[in-house]
Amino acid sequence: MAKFYSGFLLFFLCFTSSSPPAAEAFPPPANAFVAAIYRDPATSLYTIPAAAGNRSLVLDLAGPLLWSPCPRRHRTIPCNSYTCDEARAFPPRHCYNRPSPSLPPPPCACTATVGNPVTGACAADELTLTDVILSSTDGHHPTAVFDVNDIVSSCAPASLLSGLPAGAAGVAGLARSSVSLPSQLAGKFYFKSKQFALCLPSGNSRDPGVAFFGDGPFYLLPPPGIDVTARLTYTPLLKDPNSPAYYIHVDGFAVNQKAVQIPPGKLAGGVKFSTTAAYTTLRSDVFKPLLDSFAGATSGIPRMPAAAPFELCLNSSALGSTRVGYGVAPIDVMVGGGKNWTIFGANSLVDVDGSRACFAFVDGGAKAEAAVVIGSFQMENNLMLFDAGRSRLGFTSTLFGIMTTCSNFNFTMGIM
């Protein structure tokens, strides 16, 4: 809760052992919180300045909870608590399904396994309570700054920060777990909707994107503001009992409105979303048909030498420009519910060196864990609303089509 509510939750967590924590009987400070999203050019990771001292937390859509190094003296959470059980429910898959270590009999402090989403390094450490700094918002601009106390978090050794952006204080897990950052904020402040939205800025933008936690509407400039939530298309979210990540059903792909010939059953299990994969990664048996289809649809454009990890590069000077990026064949992702997520040139081609625009999809190999992992480049300048309460994903395909971008939120402090 906000700073003056910290004592209640600490008292509660210390004495709860087997039942879920009750909601705190305090009014929320706002309908939603807002934070600026920054893209780190060295790692292609996205951060929000939400840790103490204006330090940043890396956004991880598949992370079940927040983690960061703890001071030597820190609070702990009992090992026989509901909170402990929830924090231990989803050890990261990249930790090779290594479970959290067994807990000794009570009384004891809870420990959980957390992992670095970039290097794959893992560590087991104590569960604690920490603060995050966020601004309330009326959807148009920030209205006040709040020190939100007692967010459940895991400690971690400082070595686990390796590979993250310089100065990062840790990782903010956003996944579908009760101890993720969005879930905790929704529970603390009685948000009507258990949801959050990410609007990732493009790599060439100097201005930040924006993250919203809570209830809309959410507005982007130009004045008087566009309610982007009114422009969303929705598709159901799928649940994986072994993973808190976000998945959707995909029937197939089309390039220039022509279906890509993917063998039946290859997309079973759903398509996963990731903010730690820079580009959409596809298993080889899905990647090859998509690559061939896009290559055929752009056969009249001069080729350039490939640039790893990309396999197809075009002469950028031969490409036309539109308000949705390079003028190339659009890619339709045919999602559940009979809807299409259309990927235009701004999100299908990436500039490599000023002369090459490369097909921004990567071959993940024949044994890739998921058939498709949607990476952050394909989500740039696309409002993505992850609504766990209604189990649905909202998306805009691209904001360029409505003449705005993810860098157009008004971060000037206003009055609610």
Short mmCIF file of C-alpha atoms in Angstrom, two decimals:
data_model
loop_
_atom_site.label_atom_id
_atom_site.label_comp_id
_atom_site.label_asym_id
_atom_site.label_seq_id
_atom_site.Cartn_x
_atom_site.Cartn_y
_atom_site.Cartn_z
CA MET A 1 0.00 0.00 0.00
CA ALA A 2 1.10 3.58 0.03
CA LYS A 3 3.79 4.41 2.55
CA PHE A 4 1.56 5.02 5.56
CA TYR A 5 -0.11 1.58 5.18
CA SER A 6 3.06 -0.52 5.45
CA GLY A 7 2.63 -1.87 8.98
CA PHE A 8 -0.65 -3.70 8.43
CA LEU A 9 0.57 -6.02 5.67
CA LEU A 10 3.81 -6.86 7.46
CA PHE A 11 1.82 -7.83 10.59
CA PHE A 12 -0.52 -9.92 8.47
CA LEU A 13 2.18 -11.78 6.55
CA CYS A 14 4.03 -12.65 9.74
CA PHE A 15 1.06 -14.47 11.22
CA THR A 16 -0.68 -16.00 8.19
CA SER A 17 0.09 -19.65 7.55
CA SER A 18 -2.47 -21.36 5.35
CA SER A 19 -5.05 -18.95 3.94
CA PRO A 20 -4.82 -16.22 1.27
CA PRO A 21 -4.10 -12.71 2.57
CA ALA A 22 -7.25 -10.61 2.93
CA ALA A 23 -7.62 -7.34 1.01
CA GLU A 24 -6.64 -4.26 2.95
CA ALA A 25 -9.55 -2.03 3.90
CA PHE A 26 -8.14 1.21 2.53
CA PRO A 27 -9.33 3.27 -0.45
CA PRO A 28 -7.07 3.23 -3.53
CA PRO A 29 -5.16 6.41 -4.42
CA ALA A 30 -6.12 6.14 -8.10
CA ASN A 31 -7.71 3.92 -10.73
CA ALA A 32 -4.31 3.14 -12.22
CA PHE A 33 -0.57 3.67 -11.95
CA VAL A 34 1.70 4.73 -14.78
CA ALA A 35 5.44 4.36 -15.45
CA ALA A 36 7.76 5.34 -18.27
CA ILE A 37 9.29 2.46 -20.26
CA TYR A 38 12.86 2.84 -21.48
CA ARG A 39 14.61 0.62 -24.01
CA ASP A 40 18.24 -0.16 -23.25
CA PRO A 41 20.14 -0.11 -26.60
CA ALA A 42 22.92 -2.38 -25.32
CA THR A 43 20.62 -5.25 -24.31
CA SER A 44 17.30 -4.48 -26.11
CA LEU A 45 15.59 -4.91 -22.73
CA TYR A 46 12.88 -2.63 -21.35
CA THR A 47 12.90 -1.04 -17.91
CA ILE A 48 10.74 1.14 -15.68
CA PRO A 49 12.26 3.49 -13.06
CA ALA A 50 10.29 1.98 -10.17
CA ALA A 51 12.97 0.97 -7.66
CA ALA A 52 14.23 3.14 -4.80
CA GLY A 53 16.67 5.85 -5.83
CA ASN A 54 15.08 6.08 -9.30
CA ARG A 55 16.78 2.81 -10.25
CA SER A 56 15.19 0.65 -12.90
CA LEU A 57 13.51 -2.74 -12.98
CA VAL A 58 13.63 -4.93 -16.09
CA LEU A 59 10.19 -5.89 -17.42
CA ASP A 60 9.70 -9.64 -17.77
CA LEU A 61 6.33 -10.85 -19.07
CA ALA A 62 7.13 -14.42 -18.04
CA GLY A 63 8.50 -13.58 -14.58
CA PRO A 64 6.27 -14.70 -11.69
CA LEU A 65 7.52 -12.15 -9.14
CA LEU A 66 9.84 -9.21 -8.54
CA TRP A 67 13.43 -9.84 -7.47
CA SER A 68 16.45 -7.73 -6.59
CA PRO A 69 19.47 -7.86 -4.26
CA CYS A 70 18.51 -7.19 -0.64
CA PRO A 71 20.29 -5.17 2.02
CA ARG A 72 22.02 -7.20 4.70
CA ARG A 73 19.17 -6.56 7.12
CA HIS A 74 15.80 -7.22 5.51
CA ARG A 75 12.39 -8.50 6.42
CA THR A 76 11.46 -12.11 5.69
CA ILE A 77 8.21 -13.97 5.04
CA PRO A 78 7.31 -17.15 6.97
CA CYS A 79 7.86 -20.45 5.21
CA ASN A 80 4.42 -21.76 6.20
CA SER A 81 2.50 -18.87 4.63
CA TYR A 82 0.20 -18.74 1.61
CA THR A 83 2.46 -16.06 0.15
CA CYS A 84 5.43 -18.44 0.33
CA ASP A 85 3.49 -21.16 -1.49
CA GLU A 86 2.55 -18.74 -4.27
CA ALA A 87 6.08 -17.42 -4.69
CA ARG A 88 7.43 -20.97 -5.05
CA ALA A 89 4.74 -22.14 -7.51
CA PHE A 90 6.58 -21.28 -10.75
CA PRO A 91 10.36 -21.71 -10.70
CA PRO A 92 11.60 -20.23 -13.99
CA ARG A 93 11.74 -22.68 -16.89
CA HIS A 94 15.14 -21.45 -17.98
CA CYS A 95 16.41 -22.73 -14.62
CA TYR A 96 15.89 -26.16 -16.18
CA ASN A 97 12.83 -26.73 -13.98
CA ARG A 98 15.03 -26.65 -10.91
CA PRO A 99 12.63 -26.48 -7.95
CA SER A 100 13.08 -24.19 -5.01
CA PRO A 101 15.02 -25.93 -2.23
CA SER A 102 13.03 -27.80 0.41
CA LEU A 103 12.05 -25.72 3.39
CA PRO A 104 12.86 -26.73 6.97
CA PRO A 105 9.99 -27.11 9.44
CA PRO A 106 8.46 -23.84 10.74
CA PRO A 107 9.39 -21.40 12.01
CA CYS A 108 11.61 -20.52 9.07
CA ALA A 109 12.02 -17.90 6.35
CA CYS A 110 10.60 -18.60 2.90
CA THR A 111 13.05 -19.07 0.01
CA ALA A 112 12.23 -19.07 -3.70
CA THR A 113 14.16 -19.74 -6.89
CA VAL A 114 14.51 -16.80 -9.29
CA GLY A 115 16.34 -16.55 -12.58
CA ASN A 116 18.01 -14.06 -14.86
CA PRO A 117 15.92 -14.08 -18.08
CA VAL A 118 18.97 -13.23 -20.19
CA THR A 119 21.81 -15.38 -18.91
CA GLY A 120 19.73 -18.23 -17.49
CA ALA A 121 21.56 -18.04 -14.16
CA CYS A 122 19.47 -19.01 -11.13
CA ALA A 123 19.57 -18.52 -7.39
CA ALA A 124 17.51 -19.45 -4.35
CA ASP A 125 17.10 -16.69 -1.80
CA GLU A 126 14.77 -15.34 0.87
CA LEU A 127 11.39 -13.82 0.18
CA THR A 128 11.02 -10.28 1.48
CA LEU A 129 8.95 -7.10 1.23
CA THR A 130 10.10 -4.12 -0.79
CA ASP A 131 8.83 -0.78 -2.10
CA VAL A 132 8.20 0.40 -5.64
CA ILE A 133 7.82 4.00 -6.79
CA LEU A 134 4.94 4.63 -9.19
CA SER A 135 2.77 7.55 -10.26
CA SER A 136 -1.00 7.49 -10.10
CA THR A 137 -2.75 8.55 -13.30
CA ASP A 138 -6.15 9.64 -14.56
CA GLY A 139 -5.25 8.15 -17.93
CA HIS A 140 -4.15 11.51 -19.38
CA HIS A 141 -1.03 12.23 -17.27
CA PRO A 142 0.55 11.41 -13.90
CA THR A 143 -1.27 12.90 -10.92
CA ALA A 144 0.89 12.02 -7.87
CA VAL A 145 3.94 9.96 -6.93
CA PHE A 146 3.46 7.03 -4.54
CA ASP A 147 5.91 4.97 -2.56
CA VAL A 148 4.02 1.66 -2.70
CA ASN A 149 5.09 -0.36 0.34
CA ASP A 150 5.27 -4.06 1.03
CA ILE A 151 5.47 -5.55 -2.44
CA VAL A 152 6.37 -9.23 -2.11
CA SER A 153 9.79 -9.73 -3.69
CA SER A 154 12.64 -12.20 -3.67
CA CYS A 155 16.16 -11.39 -2.64
CA ALA A 156 18.91 -12.37 -5.08
CA PRO A 157 22.71 -12.21 -5.17
CA ALA A 158 24.15 -9.16 -6.95
CA SER A 159 25.79 -11.52 -9.44
CA LEU A 160 22.33 -12.34 -10.82
CA LEU A 161 22.17 -8.83 -12.32
CA SER A 162 24.80 -9.82 -14.92
CA GLY A 163 23.61 -9.20 -18.47
CA LEU A 164 20.88 -6.75 -17.45
CA PRO A 165 21.00 -3.05 -18.34
CA ALA A 166 23.61 -1.03 -16.48
CA GLY A 167 22.19 0.29 -13.24
CA ALA A 168 19.23 -2.11 -13.17
CA ALA A 169 18.15 -2.93 -9.62
CA GLY A 170 16.40 -6.17 -10.54
CA VAL A 171 13.51 -7.67 -12.50
CA ALA A 172 9.79 -6.90 -12.31
CA GLY A 173 7.83 -10.07 -13.05
CA LEU A 174 4.56 -9.34 -14.88
CA ALA A 175 3.27 -12.88 -15.39
CA ARG A 176 -0.05 -14.51 -14.41
CA SER A 177 0.80 -15.26 -10.80
CA SER A 178 -0.65 -13.86 -7.60
CA VAL A 179 2.72 -12.40 -6.61
CA SER A 180 3.57 -10.66 -9.90
CA LEU A 181 3.77 -6.87 -9.76
CA PRO A 182 0.44 -6.26 -11.62
CA SER A 183 -1.42 -8.80 -9.46
CA GLN A 184 -0.15 -7.28 -6.23
CA LEU A 185 -1.05 -3.74 -7.31
CA ALA A 186 -4.54 -4.84 -8.36
CA GLY A 187 -5.08 -6.57 -5.02
CA LYS A 188 -3.74 -3.73 -2.88
CA PHE A 189 -5.70 -0.96 -4.57
CA TYR A 190 -8.95 -2.70 -5.54
CA PHE A 191 -8.59 -2.02 -9.24
CA LYS A 192 -11.76 -3.07 -11.03
CA SER A 193 -9.73 -4.81 -13.71
CA LYS A 194 -6.84 -7.18 -13.05
CA GLN A 195 -4.90 -5.87 -16.00
CA PHE A 196 -1.90 -3.92 -17.19
CA ALA A 197 -0.85 -2.46 -20.52
CA LEU A 198 2.55 -2.13 -22.15
CA CYS A 199 3.30 0.32 -24.93
CA LEU A 200 6.93 -0.30 -25.90
CA PRO A 201 8.84 2.54 -27.60
CA SER A 202 10.69 1.93 -30.83
CA GLY A 203 14.42 1.38 -30.73
CA ASN A 204 15.16 4.64 -32.54
CA SER A 205 13.03 6.78 -30.23
CA ARG A 206 14.68 8.97 -27.60
CA ASP A 207 11.41 9.26 -25.71
CA PRO A 208 10.04 6.56 -23.40
CA GLY A 209 7.03 4.37 -23.91
CA VAL A 210 4.47 3.82 -21.19
CA ALA A 211 3.16 1.12 -18.85
CA PHE A 212 -0.25 1.29 -17.17
CA PHE A 213 -1.27 -0.83 -14.17
CA GLY A 214 -5.00 -0.81 -13.46
CA ASP A 215 -8.15 0.56 -15.05
CA GLY A 216 -8.39 2.61 -18.22
CA PRO A 217 -9.06 4.60 -20.27
CA PHE A 218 -5.50 5.39 -21.34
CA TYR A 219 -4.78 8.38 -23.57
CA LEU A 220 -1.97 9.20 -25.98
CA LEU A 221 -1.32 12.52 -27.70
CA PRO A 222 -2.00 14.46 -29.94
CA PRO A 223 -4.39 16.67 -27.95
CA PRO A 224 -7.04 16.27 -26.69
CA GLY A 225 -5.78 12.69 -26.53
CA ILE A 226 -6.71 9.37 -28.12
CA ASP A 227 -8.28 6.77 -25.85
CA VAL A 228 -6.21 3.85 -27.10
CA THR A 229 -8.25 1.31 -25.14
CA ALA A 230 -11.20 2.07 -27.44
CA ARG A 231 -9.12 0.91 -30.43
CA LEU A 232 -8.20 -2.52 -29.06
CA THR A 233 -8.95 -5.86 -30.66
CA TYR A 234 -9.27 -8.76 -28.20
CA THR A 235 -8.36 -12.42 -28.30
CA PRO A 236 -8.53 -14.99 -25.47
CA LEU A 237 -5.51 -15.74 -23.31
CA LEU A 238 -4.59 -19.39 -22.86
CA LYS A 239 -3.42 -20.93 -19.59
CA ASP A 240 -0.48 -23.27 -19.23
CA PRO A 241 -0.61 -25.03 -15.83
CA ASN A 242 3.18 -25.26 -15.84
CA SER A 243 3.91 -21.65 -16.75
CA PRO A 244 2.59 -18.22 -15.69
CA ALA A 245 3.55 -16.69 -19.08
CA TYR A 246 0.99 -15.24 -21.49
CA TYR A 247 -0.15 -17.36 -24.44
CA ILE A 248 -2.73 -16.95 -27.20
CA HIS A 249 -4.10 -19.37 -29.77
CA VAL A 250 -2.92 -18.79 -33.35
CA ASP A 251 -4.51 -20.54 -36.32
CA GLY A 252 -1.81 -19.51 -38.75
CA PHE A 253 -0.11 -16.71 -40.65
CA ALA A 254 -0.79 -14.95 -43.92
CA VAL A 255 1.53 -12.76 -45.99
CA ASN A 256 -0.14 -10.24 -48.27
CA GLN A 257 -3.43 -12.00 -47.39
CA LYS A 258 -2.14 -15.34 -48.70
CA ALA A 259 -2.04 -18.17 -46.14
CA VAL A 260 1.39 -19.45 -45.12
CA GLN A 261 1.55 -23.23 -45.59
CA ILE A 262 2.43 -24.48 -42.12
CA PRO A 263 1.96 -28.23 -41.51
CA PRO A 264 -1.08 -29.06 -39.33
CA GLY A 265 -0.51 -29.18 -35.58
CA LYS A 266 2.75 -27.20 -35.63
CA LEU A 267 1.20 -24.27 -33.72
CA ALA A 268 -0.35 -26.43 -30.99
CA GLY A 269 0.24 -25.21 -27.47
CA GLY A 270 -0.19 -21.53 -28.22
CA VAL A 271 2.05 -18.58 -28.99
CA LYS A 272 4.00 -17.03 -26.11
CA PHE A 273 4.81 -13.35 -25.45
CA SER A 274 8.20 -12.19 -24.23
CA THR A 275 9.76 -8.83 -23.38
CA THR A 276 13.18 -10.45 -23.00
CA ALA A 277 13.33 -11.85 -26.57
CA ALA A 278 14.28 -8.96 -28.84
CA TYR A 279 12.65 -10.46 -31.96
CA THR A 280 9.93 -13.01 -32.61
CA THR A 281 11.52 -16.45 -32.57
CA LEU A 282 9.95 -19.39 -34.37
CA ARG A 283 10.71 -23.10 -34.35
CA SER A 284 12.34 -24.07 -37.65
CA ASP A 285 9.29 -25.88 -39.06
CA VAL A 286 7.24 -22.69 -38.61
CA PHE A 287 9.97 -20.17 -39.43
CA LYS A 288 10.88 -21.61 -42.85
CA PRO A 289 7.36 -21.39 -44.38
CA LEU A 290 6.92 -17.84 -43.04
CA LEU A 291 10.31 -16.76 -44.36
CA ASP A 292 9.63 -18.30 -47.77
CA SER A 293 6.25 -16.58 -48.01
CA PHE A 294 7.67 -13.17 -47.12
CA ALA A 295 10.59 -13.68 -49.50
CA GLY A 296 8.15 -14.50 -52.30
CA ALA A 297 6.00 -11.45 -51.57
CA THR A 298 9.08 -9.19 -51.71
CA SER A 299 10.83 -10.89 -54.64
CA GLY A 300 10.99 -7.65 -56.60
CA ILE A 301 13.09 -5.88 -53.97
CA PRO A 302 16.90 -6.17 -54.30
CA ARG A 303 18.55 -8.45 -51.73
CA MET A 304 21.44 -7.57 -49.47
CA PRO A 305 23.87 -9.82 -47.56
CA ALA A 306 22.30 -11.43 -44.49
CA ALA A 307 23.12 -10.02 -41.05
CA ALA A 308 23.01 -12.48 -38.14
CA PRO A 309 20.63 -13.43 -36.60
CA PHE A 310 18.51 -12.43 -39.62
CA GLU A 311 18.39 -14.57 -42.77
CA LEU A 312 16.73 -12.20 -45.25
CA CYS A 313 17.83 -8.60 -45.79
CA LEU A 314 16.54 -6.12 -48.36
CA ASN A 315 18.03 -3.00 -49.87
CA SER A 316 16.39 -0.32 -47.74
CA SER A 317 16.86 2.36 -50.39
CA ALA A 318 14.60 0.36 -52.71
CA LEU A 319 11.77 0.23 -50.18
CA GLY A 320 8.92 2.68 -50.17
CA SER A 321 7.85 4.38 -46.96
CA THR A 322 4.33 4.56 -45.51
CA ARG A 323 2.90 5.81 -42.23
CA VAL A 324 3.11 2.21 -40.92
CA GLY A 325 6.75 1.73 -41.90
CA TYR A 326 8.37 0.24 -44.97
CA GLY A 327 5.94 -0.46 -47.80
CA VAL A 328 6.15 -4.25 -47.81
CA ALA A 329 3.63 -7.06 -47.68
CA PRO A 330 1.78 -7.13 -44.33
CA ILE A 331 1.88 -10.23 -42.16
CA ASP A 332 -1.38 -11.31 -40.54
CA VAL A 333 -1.27 -13.37 -37.37
CA MET A 334 -4.63 -15.18 -37.32
CA VAL A 335 -5.47 -15.27 -33.62
CA GLY A 336 -8.25 -16.94 -31.66
CA GLY A 337 -11.74 -15.55 -32.08
CA GLY A 338 -11.34 -15.04 -35.83
CA LYS A 339 -9.32 -11.83 -35.46
CA ASN A 340 -6.11 -10.74 -37.17
CA TRP A 341 -3.09 -9.03 -35.67
CA THR A 342 -1.49 -7.32 -38.66
CA ILE A 343 2.26 -6.72 -38.60
CA PHE A 344 3.26 -3.90 -40.95
CA GLY A 345 6.68 -2.85 -42.21
CA ALA A 346 7.57 -0.93 -39.02
CA ASN A 347 7.47 -4.21 -37.07
CA SER A 348 8.45 -6.74 -39.75
CA LEU A 349 11.70 -5.14 -40.97
CA VAL A 350 14.52 -3.82 -38.80
CA ASP A 351 17.21 -1.39 -39.98
CA VAL A 352 20.63 -2.93 -39.52
CA ASP A 353 23.20 -0.48 -40.88
CA GLY A 354 21.44 2.17 -42.92
CA SER A 355 21.49 0.14 -46.12
CA ARG A 356 19.84 -3.12 -45.02
CA ALA A 357 16.34 -3.71 -43.71
CA CYS A 358 16.15 -7.29 -42.45
CA PHE A 359 13.21 -9.60 -41.85
CA ALA A 360 12.89 -9.22 -38.07
CA PHE A 361 12.06 -12.84 -37.25
CA VAL A 362 14.54 -15.42 -35.98
CA ASP A 363 14.91 -19.18 -36.49
CA GLY A 364 14.86 -20.73 -33.01
CA GLY A 365 15.98 -24.16 -34.21
CA ALA A 366 14.25 -27.49 -34.60
CA LYS A 367 13.97 -28.11 -30.84
CA ALA A 368 12.70 -24.71 -29.71
CA GLU A 369 10.53 -24.99 -26.61
CA ALA A 370 7.66 -22.98 -28.14
CA ALA A 371 6.53 -22.89 -31.76
CA VAL A 372 6.41 -19.09 -31.65
CA VAL A 373 7.62 -16.54 -29.09
CA ILE A 374 6.45 -13.02 -29.93
CA GLY A 375 9.40 -10.73 -29.21
CA SER A 376 9.50 -7.11 -28.15
CA PHE A 377 10.28 -5.66 -31.61
CA GLN A 378 6.93 -6.89 -32.91
CA MET A 379 5.18 -5.26 -29.91
CA GLU A 380 6.77 -1.83 -30.34
CA ASN A 381 4.29 1.03 -30.90
CA ASN A 382 1.43 -1.37 -30.26
CA LEU A 383 -0.61 -1.03 -27.07
CA MET A 384 -0.74 -4.53 -25.55
CA LEU A 385 -3.29 -4.96 -22.76
CA PHE A 386 -2.88 -8.12 -20.69
CA ASP A 387 -6.21 -8.65 -18.93
CA ALA A 388 -5.81 -11.63 -16.59
CA GLY A 389 -9.18 -10.95 -14.95
CA ARG A 390 -11.09 -11.47 -18.19
CA SER A 391 -8.42 -13.80 -19.59
CA ARG A 392 -7.96 -11.80 -22.78
CA LEU A 393 -5.29 -9.89 -24.68
CA GLY A 394 -6.03 -6.54 -26.28
CA PHE A 395 -3.83 -5.20 -29.08
CA THR A 396 -3.83 -2.38 -31.62
CA SER A 397 -1.56 -3.97 -34.32
CA THR A 398 0.16 -0.58 -34.74
CA LEU A 399 -0.43 2.90 -33.35
CA PHE A 400 0.94 4.49 -36.51
CA GLY A 401 -2.42 3.80 -38.15
CA ILE A 402 -4.13 6.21 -35.75
CA MET A 403 -1.35 8.79 -36.00
CA THR A 404 0.27 8.32 -32.60
CA THR A 405 3.08 6.31 -30.97
CA CYS A 406 3.93 4.72 -27.64
CA SER A 407 6.13 7.74 -26.89
CA ASN A 408 3.13 10.09 -26.91
CA PHE A 409 1.95 9.80 -23.32
CA ASN A 410 1.96 13.14 -21.52
CA PHE A 411 4.27 12.62 -18.54
CA THR A 412 3.81 16.22 -17.33
CA MET A 413 2.45 16.02 -13.78
CA GLY A 414 -1.17 17.12 -13.57
CA ILE A 415 -3.89 17.35 -10.94
CA MET A 416 -6.44 14.57 -10.54
#
